[in-house]
Coordinates of C-alpha atoms and ligand atoms in Angstrom, one line a residue:
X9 CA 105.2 -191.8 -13.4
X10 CA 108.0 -189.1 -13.1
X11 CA 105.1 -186.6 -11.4
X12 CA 105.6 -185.1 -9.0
X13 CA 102.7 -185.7 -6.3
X14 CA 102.3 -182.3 -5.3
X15 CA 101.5 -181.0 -8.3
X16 CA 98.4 -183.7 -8.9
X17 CA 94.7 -182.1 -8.1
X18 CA 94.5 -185.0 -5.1
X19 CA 97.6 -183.9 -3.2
X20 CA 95.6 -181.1 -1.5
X21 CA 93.8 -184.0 0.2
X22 CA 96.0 -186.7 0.8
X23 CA 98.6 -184.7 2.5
X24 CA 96.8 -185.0 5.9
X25 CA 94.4 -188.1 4.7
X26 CA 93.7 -190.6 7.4
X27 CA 91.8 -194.0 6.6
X28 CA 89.2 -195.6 7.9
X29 CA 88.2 -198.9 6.3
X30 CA 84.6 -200.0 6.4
X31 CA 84.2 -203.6 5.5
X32 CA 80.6 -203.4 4.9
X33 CA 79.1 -206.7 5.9
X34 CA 80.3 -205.9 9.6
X35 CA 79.9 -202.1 10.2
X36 CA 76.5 -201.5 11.4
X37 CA 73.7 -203.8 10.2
X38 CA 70.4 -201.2 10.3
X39 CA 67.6 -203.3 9.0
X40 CA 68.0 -206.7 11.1
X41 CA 69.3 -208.9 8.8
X42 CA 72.2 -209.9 10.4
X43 CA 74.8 -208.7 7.9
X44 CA 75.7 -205.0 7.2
X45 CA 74.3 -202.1 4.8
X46 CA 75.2 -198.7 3.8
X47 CA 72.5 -196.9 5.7
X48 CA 74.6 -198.6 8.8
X49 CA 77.4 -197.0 7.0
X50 CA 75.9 -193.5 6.5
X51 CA 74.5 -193.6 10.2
X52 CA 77.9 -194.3 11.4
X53 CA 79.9 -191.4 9.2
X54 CA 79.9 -189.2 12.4
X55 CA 81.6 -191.8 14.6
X56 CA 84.8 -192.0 11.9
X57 CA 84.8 -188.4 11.5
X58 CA 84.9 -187.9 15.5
X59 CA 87.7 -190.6 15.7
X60 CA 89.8 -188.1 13.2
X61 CA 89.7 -190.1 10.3
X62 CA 89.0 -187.8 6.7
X63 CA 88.5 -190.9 4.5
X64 CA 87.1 -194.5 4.3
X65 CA 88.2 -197.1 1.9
X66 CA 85.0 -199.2 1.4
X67 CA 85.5 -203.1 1.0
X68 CA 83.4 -204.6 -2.5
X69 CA 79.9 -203.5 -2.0
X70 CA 79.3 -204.9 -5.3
X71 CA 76.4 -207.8 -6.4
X72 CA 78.4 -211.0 -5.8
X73 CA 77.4 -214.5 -4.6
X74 CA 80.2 -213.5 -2.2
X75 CA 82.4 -216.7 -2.5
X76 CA 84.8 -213.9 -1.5
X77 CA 83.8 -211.6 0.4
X78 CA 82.9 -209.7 -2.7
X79 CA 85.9 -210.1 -4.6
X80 CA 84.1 -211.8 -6.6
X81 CA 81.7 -209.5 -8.3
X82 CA 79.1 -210.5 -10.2
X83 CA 77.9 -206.9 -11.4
X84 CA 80.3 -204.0 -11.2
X85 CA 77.3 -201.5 -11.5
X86 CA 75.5 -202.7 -9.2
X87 CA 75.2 -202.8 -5.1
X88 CA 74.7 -206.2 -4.0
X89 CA 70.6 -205.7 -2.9
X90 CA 71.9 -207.0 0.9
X91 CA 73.8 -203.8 1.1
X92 CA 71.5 -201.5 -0.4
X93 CA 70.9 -199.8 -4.2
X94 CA 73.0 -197.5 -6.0
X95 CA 71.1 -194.5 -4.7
X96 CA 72.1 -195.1 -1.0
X97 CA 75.8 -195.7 -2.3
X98 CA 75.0 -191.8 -3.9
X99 CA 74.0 -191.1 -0.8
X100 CA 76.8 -192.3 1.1
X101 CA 79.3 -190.4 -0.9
X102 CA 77.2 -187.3 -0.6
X103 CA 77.0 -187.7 2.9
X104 CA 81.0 -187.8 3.6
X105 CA 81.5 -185.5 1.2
X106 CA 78.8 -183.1 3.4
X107 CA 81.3 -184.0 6.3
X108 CA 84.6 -182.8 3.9
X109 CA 85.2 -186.6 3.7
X110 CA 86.6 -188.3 0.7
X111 CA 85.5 -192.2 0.1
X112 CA 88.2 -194.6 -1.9
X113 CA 85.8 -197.9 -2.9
X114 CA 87.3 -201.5 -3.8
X115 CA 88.0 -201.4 -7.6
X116 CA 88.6 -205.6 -8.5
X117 CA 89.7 -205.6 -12.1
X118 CA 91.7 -208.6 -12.1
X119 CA 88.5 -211.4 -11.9
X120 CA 84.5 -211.6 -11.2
X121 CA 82.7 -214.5 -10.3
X122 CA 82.0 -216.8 -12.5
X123 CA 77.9 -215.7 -12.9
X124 CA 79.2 -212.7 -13.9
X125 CA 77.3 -211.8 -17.5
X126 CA 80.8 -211.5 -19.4
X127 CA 82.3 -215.0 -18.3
X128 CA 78.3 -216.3 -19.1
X129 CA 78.9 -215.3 -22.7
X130 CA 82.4 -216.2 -22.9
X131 CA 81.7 -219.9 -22.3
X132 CA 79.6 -220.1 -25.0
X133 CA 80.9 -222.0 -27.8
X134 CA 80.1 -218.9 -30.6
X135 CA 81.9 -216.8 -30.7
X136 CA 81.1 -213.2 -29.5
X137 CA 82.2 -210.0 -28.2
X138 CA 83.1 -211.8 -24.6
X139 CA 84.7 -214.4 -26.0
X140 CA 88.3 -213.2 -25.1
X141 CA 87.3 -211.1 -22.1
X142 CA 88.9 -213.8 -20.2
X143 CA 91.8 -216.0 -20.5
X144 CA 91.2 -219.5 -22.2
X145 CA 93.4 -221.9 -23.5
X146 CA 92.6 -223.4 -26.5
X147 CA 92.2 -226.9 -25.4
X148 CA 90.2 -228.5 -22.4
X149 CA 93.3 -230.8 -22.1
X150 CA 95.7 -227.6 -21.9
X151 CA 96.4 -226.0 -18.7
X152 CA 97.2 -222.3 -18.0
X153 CA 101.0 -223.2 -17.2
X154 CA 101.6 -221.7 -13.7
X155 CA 98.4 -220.3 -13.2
X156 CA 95.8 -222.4 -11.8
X157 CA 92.1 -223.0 -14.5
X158 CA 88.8 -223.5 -14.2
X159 CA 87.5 -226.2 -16.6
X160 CA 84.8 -228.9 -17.9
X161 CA 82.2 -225.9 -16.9
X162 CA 81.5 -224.5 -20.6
X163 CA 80.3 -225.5 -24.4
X164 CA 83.7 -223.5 -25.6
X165 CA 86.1 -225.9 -25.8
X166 CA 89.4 -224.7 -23.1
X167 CA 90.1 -224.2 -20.0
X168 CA 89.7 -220.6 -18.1
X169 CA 92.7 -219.2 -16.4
X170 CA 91.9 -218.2 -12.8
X171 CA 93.1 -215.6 -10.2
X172 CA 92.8 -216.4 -6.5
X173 CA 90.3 -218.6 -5.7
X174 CA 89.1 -221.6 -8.6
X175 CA 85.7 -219.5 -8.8
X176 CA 87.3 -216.1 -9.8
X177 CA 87.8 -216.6 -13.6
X178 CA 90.7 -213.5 -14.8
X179 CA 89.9 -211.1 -17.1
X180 CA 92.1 -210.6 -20.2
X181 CA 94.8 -208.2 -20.2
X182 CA 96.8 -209.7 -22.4
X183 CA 100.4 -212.0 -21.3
X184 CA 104.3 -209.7 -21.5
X185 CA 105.4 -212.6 -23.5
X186 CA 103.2 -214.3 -25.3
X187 CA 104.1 -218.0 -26.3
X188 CA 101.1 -219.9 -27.2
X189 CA 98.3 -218.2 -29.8
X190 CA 96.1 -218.5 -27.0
X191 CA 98.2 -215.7 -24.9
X192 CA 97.3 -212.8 -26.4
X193 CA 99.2 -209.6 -26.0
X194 CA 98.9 -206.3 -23.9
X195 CA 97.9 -204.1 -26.5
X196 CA 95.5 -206.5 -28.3
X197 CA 92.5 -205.5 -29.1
X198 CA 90.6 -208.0 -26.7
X199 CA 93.0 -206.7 -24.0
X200 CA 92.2 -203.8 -24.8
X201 CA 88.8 -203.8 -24.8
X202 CA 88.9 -204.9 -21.3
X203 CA 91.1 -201.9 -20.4
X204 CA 88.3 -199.9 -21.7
X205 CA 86.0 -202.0 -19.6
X206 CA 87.5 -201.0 -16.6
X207 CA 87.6 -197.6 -17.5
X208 CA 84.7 -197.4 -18.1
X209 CA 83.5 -199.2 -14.3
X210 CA 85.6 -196.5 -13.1
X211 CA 83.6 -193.5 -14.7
X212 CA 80.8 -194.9 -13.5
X213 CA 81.5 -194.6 -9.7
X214 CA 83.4 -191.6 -9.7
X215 CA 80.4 -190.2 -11.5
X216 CA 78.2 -191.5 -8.9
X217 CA 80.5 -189.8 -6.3
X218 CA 83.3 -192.0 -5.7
X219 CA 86.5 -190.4 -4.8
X220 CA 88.9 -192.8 -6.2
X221 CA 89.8 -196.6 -5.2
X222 CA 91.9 -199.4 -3.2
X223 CA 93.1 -201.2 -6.2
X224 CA 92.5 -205.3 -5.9
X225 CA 95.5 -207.1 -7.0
X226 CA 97.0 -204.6 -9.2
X227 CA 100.2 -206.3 -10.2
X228 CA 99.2 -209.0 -11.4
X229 CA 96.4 -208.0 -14.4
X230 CA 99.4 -209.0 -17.2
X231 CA 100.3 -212.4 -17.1
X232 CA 104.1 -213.5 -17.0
X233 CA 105.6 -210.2 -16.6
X234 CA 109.2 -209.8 -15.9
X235 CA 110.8 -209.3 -12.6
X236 CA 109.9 -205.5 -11.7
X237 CA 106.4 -205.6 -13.5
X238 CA 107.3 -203.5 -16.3
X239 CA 104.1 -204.7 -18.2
X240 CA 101.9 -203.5 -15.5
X241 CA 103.7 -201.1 -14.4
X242 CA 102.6 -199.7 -18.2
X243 CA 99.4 -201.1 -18.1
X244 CA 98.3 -199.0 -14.8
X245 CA 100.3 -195.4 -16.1
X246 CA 97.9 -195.4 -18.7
X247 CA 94.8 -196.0 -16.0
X248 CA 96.6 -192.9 -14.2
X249 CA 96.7 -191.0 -17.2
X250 CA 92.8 -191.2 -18.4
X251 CA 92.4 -190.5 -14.2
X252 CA 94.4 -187.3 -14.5
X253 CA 92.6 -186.3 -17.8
X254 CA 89.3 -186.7 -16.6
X255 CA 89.0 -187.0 -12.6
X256 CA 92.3 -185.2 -11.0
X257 CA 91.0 -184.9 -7.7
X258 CA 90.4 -188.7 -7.6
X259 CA 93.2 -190.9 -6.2
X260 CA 94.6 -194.5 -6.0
X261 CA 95.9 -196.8 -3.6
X262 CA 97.4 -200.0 -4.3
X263 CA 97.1 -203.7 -3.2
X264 CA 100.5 -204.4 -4.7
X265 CA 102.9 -204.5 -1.9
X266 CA 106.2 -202.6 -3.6
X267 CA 105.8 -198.8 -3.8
X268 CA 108.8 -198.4 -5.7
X269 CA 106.9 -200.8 -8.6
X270 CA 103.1 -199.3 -7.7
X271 CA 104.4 -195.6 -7.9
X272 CA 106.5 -195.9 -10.9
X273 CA 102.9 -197.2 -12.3
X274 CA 101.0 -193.8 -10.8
X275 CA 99.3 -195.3 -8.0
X276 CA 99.4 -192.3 -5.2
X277 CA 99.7 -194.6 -2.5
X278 CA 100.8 -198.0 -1.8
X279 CA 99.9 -200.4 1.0
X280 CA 103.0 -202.0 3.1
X281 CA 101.5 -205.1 3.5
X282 CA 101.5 -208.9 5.1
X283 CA 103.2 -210.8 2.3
X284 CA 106.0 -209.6 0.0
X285 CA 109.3 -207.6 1.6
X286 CA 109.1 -208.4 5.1
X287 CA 108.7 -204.7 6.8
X288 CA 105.3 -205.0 7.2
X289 CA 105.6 -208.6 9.4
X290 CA 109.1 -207.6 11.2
X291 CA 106.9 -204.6 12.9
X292 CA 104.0 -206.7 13.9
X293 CA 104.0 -210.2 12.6
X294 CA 107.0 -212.2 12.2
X295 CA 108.2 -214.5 15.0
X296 CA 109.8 -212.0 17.2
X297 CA 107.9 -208.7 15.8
X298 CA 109.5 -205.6 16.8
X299 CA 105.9 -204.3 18.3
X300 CA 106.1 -207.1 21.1
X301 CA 106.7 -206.5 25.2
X302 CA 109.3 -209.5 24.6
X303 CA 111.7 -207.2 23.0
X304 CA 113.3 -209.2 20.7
X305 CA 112.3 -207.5 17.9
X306 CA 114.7 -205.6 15.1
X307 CA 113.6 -202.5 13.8
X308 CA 116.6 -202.3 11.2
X309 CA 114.8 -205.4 9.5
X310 CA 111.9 -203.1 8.7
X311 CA 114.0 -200.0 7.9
X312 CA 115.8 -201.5 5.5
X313 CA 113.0 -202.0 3.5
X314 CA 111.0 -199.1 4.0
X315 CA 113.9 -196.1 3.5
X316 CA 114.8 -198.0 0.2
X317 CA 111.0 -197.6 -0.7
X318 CA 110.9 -193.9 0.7
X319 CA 113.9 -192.9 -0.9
X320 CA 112.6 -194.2 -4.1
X321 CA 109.2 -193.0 -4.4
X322 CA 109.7 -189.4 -2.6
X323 CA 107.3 -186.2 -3.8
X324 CA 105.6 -189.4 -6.6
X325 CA 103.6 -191.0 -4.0
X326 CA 102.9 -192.1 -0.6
X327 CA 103.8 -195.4 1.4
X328 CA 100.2 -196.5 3.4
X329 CA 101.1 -198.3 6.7
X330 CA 97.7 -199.9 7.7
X331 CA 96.8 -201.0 11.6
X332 CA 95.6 -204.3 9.9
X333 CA 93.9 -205.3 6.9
X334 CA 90.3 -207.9 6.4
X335 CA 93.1 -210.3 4.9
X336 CA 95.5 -210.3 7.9
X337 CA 94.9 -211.1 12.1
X338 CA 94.1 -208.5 14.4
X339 CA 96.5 -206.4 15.6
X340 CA 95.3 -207.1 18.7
X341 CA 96.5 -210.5 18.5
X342 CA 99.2 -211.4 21.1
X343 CA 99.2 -207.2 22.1
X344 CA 97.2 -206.0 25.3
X345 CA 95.8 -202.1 25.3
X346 CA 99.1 -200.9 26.2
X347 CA 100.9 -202.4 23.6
X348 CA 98.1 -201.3 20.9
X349 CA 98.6 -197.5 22.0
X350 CA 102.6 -197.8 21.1
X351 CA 101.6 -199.4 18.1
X352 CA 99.4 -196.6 16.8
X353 CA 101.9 -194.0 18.1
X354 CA 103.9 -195.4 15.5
X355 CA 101.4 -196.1 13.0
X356 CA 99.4 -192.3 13.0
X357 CA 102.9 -190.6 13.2
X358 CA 104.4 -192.5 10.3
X359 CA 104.9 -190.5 6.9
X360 CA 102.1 -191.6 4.2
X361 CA 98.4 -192.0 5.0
X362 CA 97.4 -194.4 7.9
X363 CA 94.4 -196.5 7.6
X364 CA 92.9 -197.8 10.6
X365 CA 91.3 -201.3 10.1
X366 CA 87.5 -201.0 11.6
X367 CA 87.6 -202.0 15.1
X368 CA 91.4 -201.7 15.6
X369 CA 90.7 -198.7 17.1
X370 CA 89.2 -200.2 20.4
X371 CA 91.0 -203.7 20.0
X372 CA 88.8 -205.9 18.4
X373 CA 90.5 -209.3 18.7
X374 CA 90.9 -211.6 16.2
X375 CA 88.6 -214.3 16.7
X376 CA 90.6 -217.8 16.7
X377 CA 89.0 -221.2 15.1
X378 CA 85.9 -219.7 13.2
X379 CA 84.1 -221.5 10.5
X380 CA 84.8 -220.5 7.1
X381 CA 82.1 -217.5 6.5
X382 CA 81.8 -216.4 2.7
X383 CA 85.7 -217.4 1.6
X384 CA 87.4 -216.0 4.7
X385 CA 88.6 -219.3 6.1
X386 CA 91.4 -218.0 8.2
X387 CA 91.1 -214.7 7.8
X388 CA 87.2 -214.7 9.0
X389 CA 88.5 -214.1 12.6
X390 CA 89.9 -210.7 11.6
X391 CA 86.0 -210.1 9.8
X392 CA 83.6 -209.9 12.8
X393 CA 81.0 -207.2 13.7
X394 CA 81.9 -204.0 15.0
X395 CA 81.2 -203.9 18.5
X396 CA 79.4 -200.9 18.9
X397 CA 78.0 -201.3 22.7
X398 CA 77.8 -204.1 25.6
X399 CA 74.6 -205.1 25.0
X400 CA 73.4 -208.3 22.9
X401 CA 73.8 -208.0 19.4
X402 CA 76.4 -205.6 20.2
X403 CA 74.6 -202.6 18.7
X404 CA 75.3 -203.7 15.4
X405 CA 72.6 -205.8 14.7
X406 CA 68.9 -206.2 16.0
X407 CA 69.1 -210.0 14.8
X408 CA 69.4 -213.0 17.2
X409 CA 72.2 -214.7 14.5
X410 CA 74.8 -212.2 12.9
X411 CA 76.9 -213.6 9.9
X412 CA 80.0 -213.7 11.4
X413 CA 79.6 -214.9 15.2
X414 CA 80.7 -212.5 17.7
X415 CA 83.2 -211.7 20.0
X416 CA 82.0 -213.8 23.0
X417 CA 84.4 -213.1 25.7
X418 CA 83.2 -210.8 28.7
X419 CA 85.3 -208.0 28.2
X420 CA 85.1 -207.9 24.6
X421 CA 86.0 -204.3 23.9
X422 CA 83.4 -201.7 22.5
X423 CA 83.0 -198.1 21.1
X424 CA 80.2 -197.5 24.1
X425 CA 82.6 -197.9 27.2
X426 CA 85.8 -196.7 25.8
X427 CA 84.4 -193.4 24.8
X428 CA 84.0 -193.2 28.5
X429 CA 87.3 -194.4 29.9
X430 CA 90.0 -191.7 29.4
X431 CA 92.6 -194.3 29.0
X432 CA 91.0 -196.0 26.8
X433 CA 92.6 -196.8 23.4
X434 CA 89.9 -195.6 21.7
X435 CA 90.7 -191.7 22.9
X436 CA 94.4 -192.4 22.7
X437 CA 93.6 -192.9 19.0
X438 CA 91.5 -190.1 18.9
X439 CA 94.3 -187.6 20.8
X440 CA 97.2 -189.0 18.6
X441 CA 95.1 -188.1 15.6
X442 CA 94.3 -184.9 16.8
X443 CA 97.8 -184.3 17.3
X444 CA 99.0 -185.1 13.5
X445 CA 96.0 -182.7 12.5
X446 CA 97.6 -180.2 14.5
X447 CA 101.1 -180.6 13.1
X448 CA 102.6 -180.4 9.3
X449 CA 105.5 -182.4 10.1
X450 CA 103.3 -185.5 11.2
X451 CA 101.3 -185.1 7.8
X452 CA 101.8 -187.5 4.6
X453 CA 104.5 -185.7 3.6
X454 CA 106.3 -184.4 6.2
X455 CA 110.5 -185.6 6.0
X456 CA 111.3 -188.4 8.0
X457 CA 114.5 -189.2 10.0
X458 CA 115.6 -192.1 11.7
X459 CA 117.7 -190.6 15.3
X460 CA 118.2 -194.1 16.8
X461 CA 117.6 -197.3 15.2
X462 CA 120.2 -200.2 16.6
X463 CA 120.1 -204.1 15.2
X464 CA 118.0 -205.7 18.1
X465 CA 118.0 -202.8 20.0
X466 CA 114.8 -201.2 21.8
X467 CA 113.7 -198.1 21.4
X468 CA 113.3 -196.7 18.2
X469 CA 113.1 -192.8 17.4
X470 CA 112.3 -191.2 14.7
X471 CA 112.0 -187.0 13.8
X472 CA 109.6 -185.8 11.8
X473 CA 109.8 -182.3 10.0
X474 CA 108.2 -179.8 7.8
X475 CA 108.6 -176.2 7.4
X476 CA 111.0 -175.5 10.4
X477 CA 108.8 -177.8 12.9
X478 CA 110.2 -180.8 14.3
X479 CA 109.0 -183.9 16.2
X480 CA 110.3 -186.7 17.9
X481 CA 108.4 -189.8 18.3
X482 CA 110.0 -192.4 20.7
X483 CA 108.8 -195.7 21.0
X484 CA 109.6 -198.7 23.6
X485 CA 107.6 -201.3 23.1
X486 CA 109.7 -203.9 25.1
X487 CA 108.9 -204.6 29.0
X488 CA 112.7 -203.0 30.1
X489 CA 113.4 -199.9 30.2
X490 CA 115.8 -198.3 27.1
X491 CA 118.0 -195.4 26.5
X492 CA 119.4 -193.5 23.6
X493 CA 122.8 -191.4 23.3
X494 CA 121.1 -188.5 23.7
X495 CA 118.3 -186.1 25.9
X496 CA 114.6 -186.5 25.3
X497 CA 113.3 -183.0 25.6
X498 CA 110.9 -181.2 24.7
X499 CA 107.1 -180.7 24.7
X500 CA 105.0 -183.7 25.5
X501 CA 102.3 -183.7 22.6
X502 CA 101.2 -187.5 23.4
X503 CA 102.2 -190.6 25.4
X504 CA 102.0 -193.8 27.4
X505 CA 103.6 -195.0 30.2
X506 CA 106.0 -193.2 31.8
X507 CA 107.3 -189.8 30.1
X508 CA 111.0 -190.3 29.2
X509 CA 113.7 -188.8 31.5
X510 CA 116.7 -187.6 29.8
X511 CA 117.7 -190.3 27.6
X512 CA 115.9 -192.9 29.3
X513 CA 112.4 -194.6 28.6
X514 CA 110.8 -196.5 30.6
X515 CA 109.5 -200.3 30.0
X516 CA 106.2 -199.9 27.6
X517 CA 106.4 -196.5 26.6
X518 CA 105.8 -194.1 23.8
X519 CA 105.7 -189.7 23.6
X520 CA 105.6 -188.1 20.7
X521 CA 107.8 -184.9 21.6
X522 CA 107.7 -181.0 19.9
X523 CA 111.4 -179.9 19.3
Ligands
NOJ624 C1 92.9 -209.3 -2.1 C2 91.8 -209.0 -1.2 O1 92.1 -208.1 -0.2 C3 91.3 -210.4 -0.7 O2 90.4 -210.2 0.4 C4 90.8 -211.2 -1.8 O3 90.4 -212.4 -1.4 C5 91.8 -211.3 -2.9 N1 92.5 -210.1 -3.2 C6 91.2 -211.8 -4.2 O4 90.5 -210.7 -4.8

């Protein structure tokens, strides 16, 4: 999509959107059954808002037998009753929007679960209006190629083609290049019924209030596209287009991992994430991460990456750099509070909208060697309940045995004692977002320059601009102290550590400097 991004209705609220995502079984459980709901949600709306976050991305909230978390949805119209009803979703989005909040929800068009009421009637052997809503070969004894199937569990003779995991049948959008009848293509008229399915899911949210979505697996709904994902690159301008005709002001975000591809397909935004090009990992995750006291990080290895995507998707959509994700570890992992503070310097200063993984904001470890709880089997530690205040159950839940198991150490971080510790991380979160607030050239779309960025090399600085202001961000994550070829001046808006001294900084330090 050639738009331009400032001219789309939703630019006038993503240009100083910050995220906050909510993953709803671990927010704030307010009846006492161990899990969350979105009157814990609602109740906690205020707490986001005073952190300086404008908008939450809410995980599935959807009926599911939650095999996945809720990516496996079992009715798209429907909150799962352990969460709530539809009215207290209304009232959730009424409530943020009461607060001038906006509220993205977890759109999953690429599977259900298998008890959904469409993959019911497609087993059946007759045939009926569901019966390509998902993607079957023709024969039991016929596999789906390179994608994994689900079979010997219906009267209709095949095998269904599967997503992620083998209980998340995928719904038919058709395959680029079709090569067995069974492969049906893009503009089909099964495919395109489920197109219209979707659609139509969408409506009905942003209807009920819904401000747009976080987009599950979005480049993979057509099957065996080429390199580049031209097919759904197609496949999701069109879902842009029906947006823009009938809900402007809504917006997308992208699980898709390349913004040059996502943008090109009129997502908005686009996450920077775990897996894929590896700028996301070189800053926090790969085996010498350049967000690490040890200093052994390279920054060029992310930059690389990320000015390509900048350069390429510039005034058509924003790159999202999140603190963490319910799919990856805690940031917190390997970091101390110190390190977390340079880390969001960088993170809330960045151009694009940040979104801050609930929790991160105070530390929340990731919890190693839990049990497999509902399909998160390594990624469960990075899923446990808020920890709202040192007291049993955390303030997050009145009952004696929460979903997840908590943190248990002794100085498991919480909301409760940070808010009273000036040094916490929690209020250098809060002033670093107050900061961007104050400042158009730390918005989404303020320019972005890199002023020293060496192979190997510690620190990294960056300027950010807009409309004649400039500011510096300078950050030093490694335990020695680091110079540049040039003075650090200015006015101190934020920092950690020592302030820098000409063109020094010293070891595990960060300002964020107004030219
Ligand atoms: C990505 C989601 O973030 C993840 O949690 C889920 O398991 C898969 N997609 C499958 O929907």
């Amino acid at each position: 999509m050639s738009k331009n991004i400032k001219k789309a209705k939703c630019y006038e609220w993503l240009r100083d959107a910050v995220f906050y995502e909510i993953y709803p079984q671990s927010f704030q459980d307010l009846n006492g059954d161990g899990i969350g709901d979105i009157a814990g949600m609602t109740a906690r709306l205020d707490y986001i808002k005073e952190l300086g976050c404008n908008a939450v991305w809410v995980n599935p909230w959807y009926d599911s037998p939650f095999g996945d978390a809720g990516y496996d949805v079992r009715d798209y119209k429907k909150i799962a009753p352990r969460y709530g009803t539809n009215e207290d979703a209304k009232r959730f989005f009424a409530e943020a929007h009461g607060r001038g909040m906006r509220v993205l929800i977890d759109l999953v068009p690429g599977h259900t679960a298998v008890d959904h009421e469409w993959f019911k009637a497609s087993m059946r052997a007759d045939k009926n209006e569901y019966s390509d809503r998902y993607i079957w070969t023709d024969s039991i004894w016929e596999g789906g190629g390179e994608y994994a199937t689900l079979r010997g569990i219906s009267d209709r003779d095949g095998c269904a083609v599967v997503n992620f995991f083998s209980h998340q049948p995928a719904l038919n959008y058709g395959y680029a290049h079709p090569d067995r009848p069974w492969k049906l293509p893009p503009d089909s008229p099964a495919a395109l019924a489920t197109r219209e399915a979707v659609k139509d899911v969408m409506r009905f949210w942003l209807d009920l209030g819904a401000d747009g979505f976080r987009v599950d697996m979005a480049a993979s709904l057509i099957k065996e596209d080429d390199l580049g994902h031209p097919a759904n690159i197609r496949l999701w301008q069109d879902l842009r287009a029906f947006l823009e005709s009938e809900y402007p002001h809504c917006a997308m975000v992208s699980e898709w991992g390349v913004p040059k591809e996502s943008i090109a397909g009129g997502f908005h935004m686009d996450f920077m994430l775990h897996f894929g090009p590896p700028a996301y990992t070189s800053l926090f995750r790969s085996e010498h991460p350049f967000f690490s006291k040890e200093g052994k990080g390279d920054i060029t290895a992310f930059l690389d990456t990320y000015s390509a995507d900048l350069a390429s998707t510039e005034g058509k959509g924003l790159i999202c750099i999140p603190s963490g994700n319910h799919d990856m570890p805690r940031l917190a992992r390997g970091r101390d509070m110190r390190d977390l503070k340079i880390c969001f310097a960088f993170l809330l200063t960045m151009p694009g909208a940040p979104f801050i993984y609930y929790g991160d904001e105070i530390g929340m470890r990731y919890l190693e060697g839990l049990t497999s709880v509902e399909g998160g089997y390594d990624r469960t530690g990075s899923r446990s309940p808020m920890q709202w205040e040192k007291r049993t159950g955390f303030g997050f839940t009145s009952s004696a045995t929460p979903y997840i198991p908590f943190d248990k150490s002794t100085d498991a971080p919480t909301v409760e004692e940070q808010e009273k510790d000036e040094n916490s991380l929690l209020n250098a979160v809060k002033a670093l977002l107050a900061v961007r607030k104050a400042h158009k050239a730390l918005l989404s779309f303020g320019e972005f320059e890199p002023l020293y960025a060496e192979k190997e090399k510690y620190p990294f600085v960056y300027e950010r601009r807009a409309e004649g202001e400039r500011i510096v961000v300078a950050l030093n994550p490694a335990e020695r102290e680091a110079e540049v070829p040039f003075l650090l001046e200015g006015e101190i808006l934020w920092n950690v550590g020592e302030a820098p001294k000409g063109n020094k900084m010293a070891p595990c330090s960060a300002a964020v400097i107004l030219k």
